[in-house]
Coordinates of C-alpha atoms in Angstrom, one line a residue:
X1 CA 17.2 89.6 102.7
X2 CA 20.3 91.6 102.0
X3 CA 23.3 91.0 104.3
X4 CA 26.5 93.0 104.7
X5 CA 29.3 92.8 107.2
X6 CA 30.0 95.9 109.3
X7 CA 33.0 96.6 111.6
X8 CA 33.8 92.9 112.0
X9 CA 37.0 91.5 113.5
X10 CA 38.5 88.1 114.0
X11 CA 36.7 88.0 117.4
X12 CA 33.2 89.0 116.2
X13 CA 31.2 89.2 113.0
X14 CA 28.8 92.1 112.7
X15 CA 26.1 91.6 110.0
X16 CA 23.6 94.2 109.0
X17 CA 20.3 92.6 108.1
X18 CA 16.9 94.3 107.8
X19 CA 18.3 97.5 109.3
X20 CA 19.6 95.7 112.4
X21 CA 23.2 95.0 113.4
X22 CA 23.6 91.4 114.4
X23 CA 26.7 90.2 116.4
X24 CA 28.0 86.7 115.9
X25 CA 30.9 85.9 118.1
X26 CA 32.6 82.8 119.5
X27 CA 29.9 82.5 122.1
X28 CA 27.2 82.2 119.4
X29 CA 29.4 79.9 117.4
X30 CA 29.8 77.5 120.3
X31 CA 26.1 77.6 121.0
X32 CA 25.4 76.5 117.4
X33 CA 28.3 74.0 117.0
X34 CA 29.3 72.8 120.4
X35 CA 32.9 72.9 119.3
X36 CA 35.8 73.6 121.6
X37 CA 36.9 77.2 121.6
X38 CA 38.7 77.3 124.9
X39 CA 41.7 75.0 124.7
X40 CA 45.1 76.6 124.0
X41 CA 46.4 75.8 120.6
X42 CA 50.0 76.2 121.9
X43 CA 49.4 73.0 124.1
X44 CA 49.5 71.0 120.9
X45 CA 53.1 70.9 119.8
X46 CA 54.7 68.0 117.9
X47 CA 58.2 67.3 116.6
X48 CA 57.9 68.0 112.9
X49 CA 61.4 66.5 112.3
X50 CA 59.8 63.1 112.9
X51 CA 58.0 61.7 109.9
X52 CA 54.2 61.4 109.9
X53 CA 53.3 57.8 109.3
X54 CA 50.1 58.6 107.5
X55 CA 51.9 61.0 105.1
X56 CA 54.8 58.5 104.6
X57 CA 52.7 55.4 104.1
X58 CA 49.8 56.8 102.1
X59 CA 50.8 60.2 100.6
X60 CA 54.4 59.5 99.4
X61 CA 56.1 61.4 102.2
X62 CA 55.1 64.7 100.5
X63 CA 56.1 67.9 102.4
X64 CA 52.8 69.6 101.4
X65 CA 49.4 67.9 101.2
X66 CA 46.6 69.7 99.5
X67 CA 43.0 69.2 100.6
X68 CA 42.2 67.5 97.2
X69 CA 45.0 65.0 97.7
X70 CA 43.6 64.1 101.1
X71 CA 40.1 63.7 99.6
X72 CA 41.5 61.5 96.9
X73 CA 43.3 59.3 99.4
X74 CA 40.0 59.1 101.4
X75 CA 37.9 58.3 98.4
X76 CA 40.4 55.8 97.1
X77 CA 40.6 54.0 100.5
X78 CA 44.3 53.9 100.3
X79 CA 44.6 52.2 103.7
X80 CA 43.3 48.9 102.3
X81 CA 40.6 46.5 103.6
X82 CA 42.0 45.4 106.9
X83 CA 43.2 48.6 108.4
X84 CA 40.3 50.1 110.3
X85 CA 42.6 52.3 112.5
X86 CA 44.0 54.2 109.6
X87 CA 40.5 54.3 108.0
X88 CA 39.2 56.2 111.1
X89 CA 42.2 58.5 111.0
X90 CA 41.5 59.4 107.4
X91 CA 37.8 59.8 108.1
X92 CA 38.6 62.2 110.9
X93 CA 40.9 64.3 108.6
X94 CA 38.2 64.2 105.9
X95 CA 35.6 65.4 108.4
X96 CA 37.8 68.2 109.7
X97 CA 38.6 69.5 106.2
X98 CA 35.3 68.9 104.5
X99 CA 33.0 70.2 107.3
X100 CA 34.8 72.1 110.0
X101 CA 37.4 73.9 107.9
X102 CA 35.8 74.1 104.5
X103 CA 38.0 75.9 102.0
X104 CA 39.1 75.6 98.4
X105 CA 40.6 72.2 97.5
X106 CA 44.1 73.6 96.8
X107 CA 44.6 74.7 100.4
X108 CA 47.6 73.0 102.1
X109 CA 46.7 70.9 105.1
X110 CA 48.9 71.8 108.1
X111 CA 51.2 69.0 109.3
X112 CA 49.7 69.6 112.7
X113 CA 46.4 68.2 111.7
X114 CA 48.0 64.9 110.7
X115 CA 49.9 64.8 114.0
X116 CA 46.7 65.5 116.0
X117 CA 44.9 62.6 114.3
X118 CA 47.8 60.2 114.6
X119 CA 48.2 61.0 118.3
X120 CA 44.5 60.8 119.0
X121 CA 44.6 64.3 120.5
X122 CA 42.4 65.8 117.7
X123 CA 39.3 65.6 119.9
X124 CA 40.9 68.0 122.5
X125 CA 42.1 70.5 119.9
X126 CA 40.2 73.9 119.8
X127 CA 38.7 73.3 116.3
X128 CA 35.9 75.8 117.2
X129 CA 38.5 78.6 117.5
X130 CA 40.1 77.7 114.3
X131 CA 36.8 77.4 112.4
X132 CA 35.4 80.6 113.8
X133 CA 38.6 82.6 112.9
X134 CA 38.5 81.2 109.3
X135 CA 34.8 82.0 109.0
X136 CA 35.3 85.6 110.4
X137 CA 38.2 86.3 108.0
X138 CA 36.3 84.9 105.1
X139 CA 33.1 86.9 105.8
X140 CA 35.0 90.1 106.4
X141 CA 36.7 89.8 103.0
X142 CA 33.7 88.7 101.0
X143 CA 30.3 89.7 102.3
X144 CA 29.8 93.1 100.8
X145 CA 26.6 94.8 99.5
X146 CA 27.6 94.6 95.8
X147 CA 29.0 91.0 96.0
X148 CA 27.1 88.3 94.1
X149 CA 28.9 85.0 94.8
X150 CA 31.5 84.1 97.4
X151 CA 33.0 81.0 99.0
X152 CA 33.2 81.0 102.8
X153 CA 35.9 79.3 104.7
X154 CA 35.7 77.9 108.2
X155 CA 32.3 76.5 109.1
X156 CA 29.7 78.5 107.3
X157 CA 26.9 76.2 108.3
X158 CA 27.1 77.6 111.9
X159 CA 26.3 81.1 110.8
X160 CA 23.6 79.9 108.4
X161 CA 21.9 78.1 111.3
X162 CA 22.3 81.2 113.5
X163 CA 20.9 83.5 110.8
X164 CA 17.9 81.2 110.3
X165 CA 17.2 81.2 114.0
X166 CA 17.7 84.9 114.6
X167 CA 15.7 85.9 111.4
X168 CA 12.5 85.0 113.2
X169 CA 13.0 87.9 115.7
X170 CA 14.2 90.6 113.3
X171 CA 11.7 93.4 112.7
X172 CA 9.7 93.1 109.4
X173 CA 10.9 95.7 107.0
X174 CA 9.5 96.2 103.5
X175 CA 12.5 96.2 101.2

């Protein structure tokens, strides 16, 4: 099945498949993932002049943390044996960046994400909006008829599940 994006925006992804335009928007994304797409990101402000304890204690106080550095800290269990609280915080950061916001390993993780996890407000944050926006931008840049390989950002599993589900109702076309 050949796929190509058509007239997509950050609010909707339009994919042409088997001669049919398919619309994948935030509503479909939420139906597949169950992630929060309604909270206001502006409600999650932190004082970045205050140091992040996780960054200070485990990542050398670096100003910029790349995804691969977070993954190395997680894999190396830098928090030690008797620190379950920090282990859970690193596990949450790992999940957010390995699954919800998949991207290349050189991407810089926003300080906000550390603050959200440290404050335990990460579960209220609209990760669905962020993941959908990243997915839409990624698909709009990369899914073209002549393309061969591409890496999607955001949460590509959501659109894969949706495409699998919707492909059963597409008309059969001999290609």
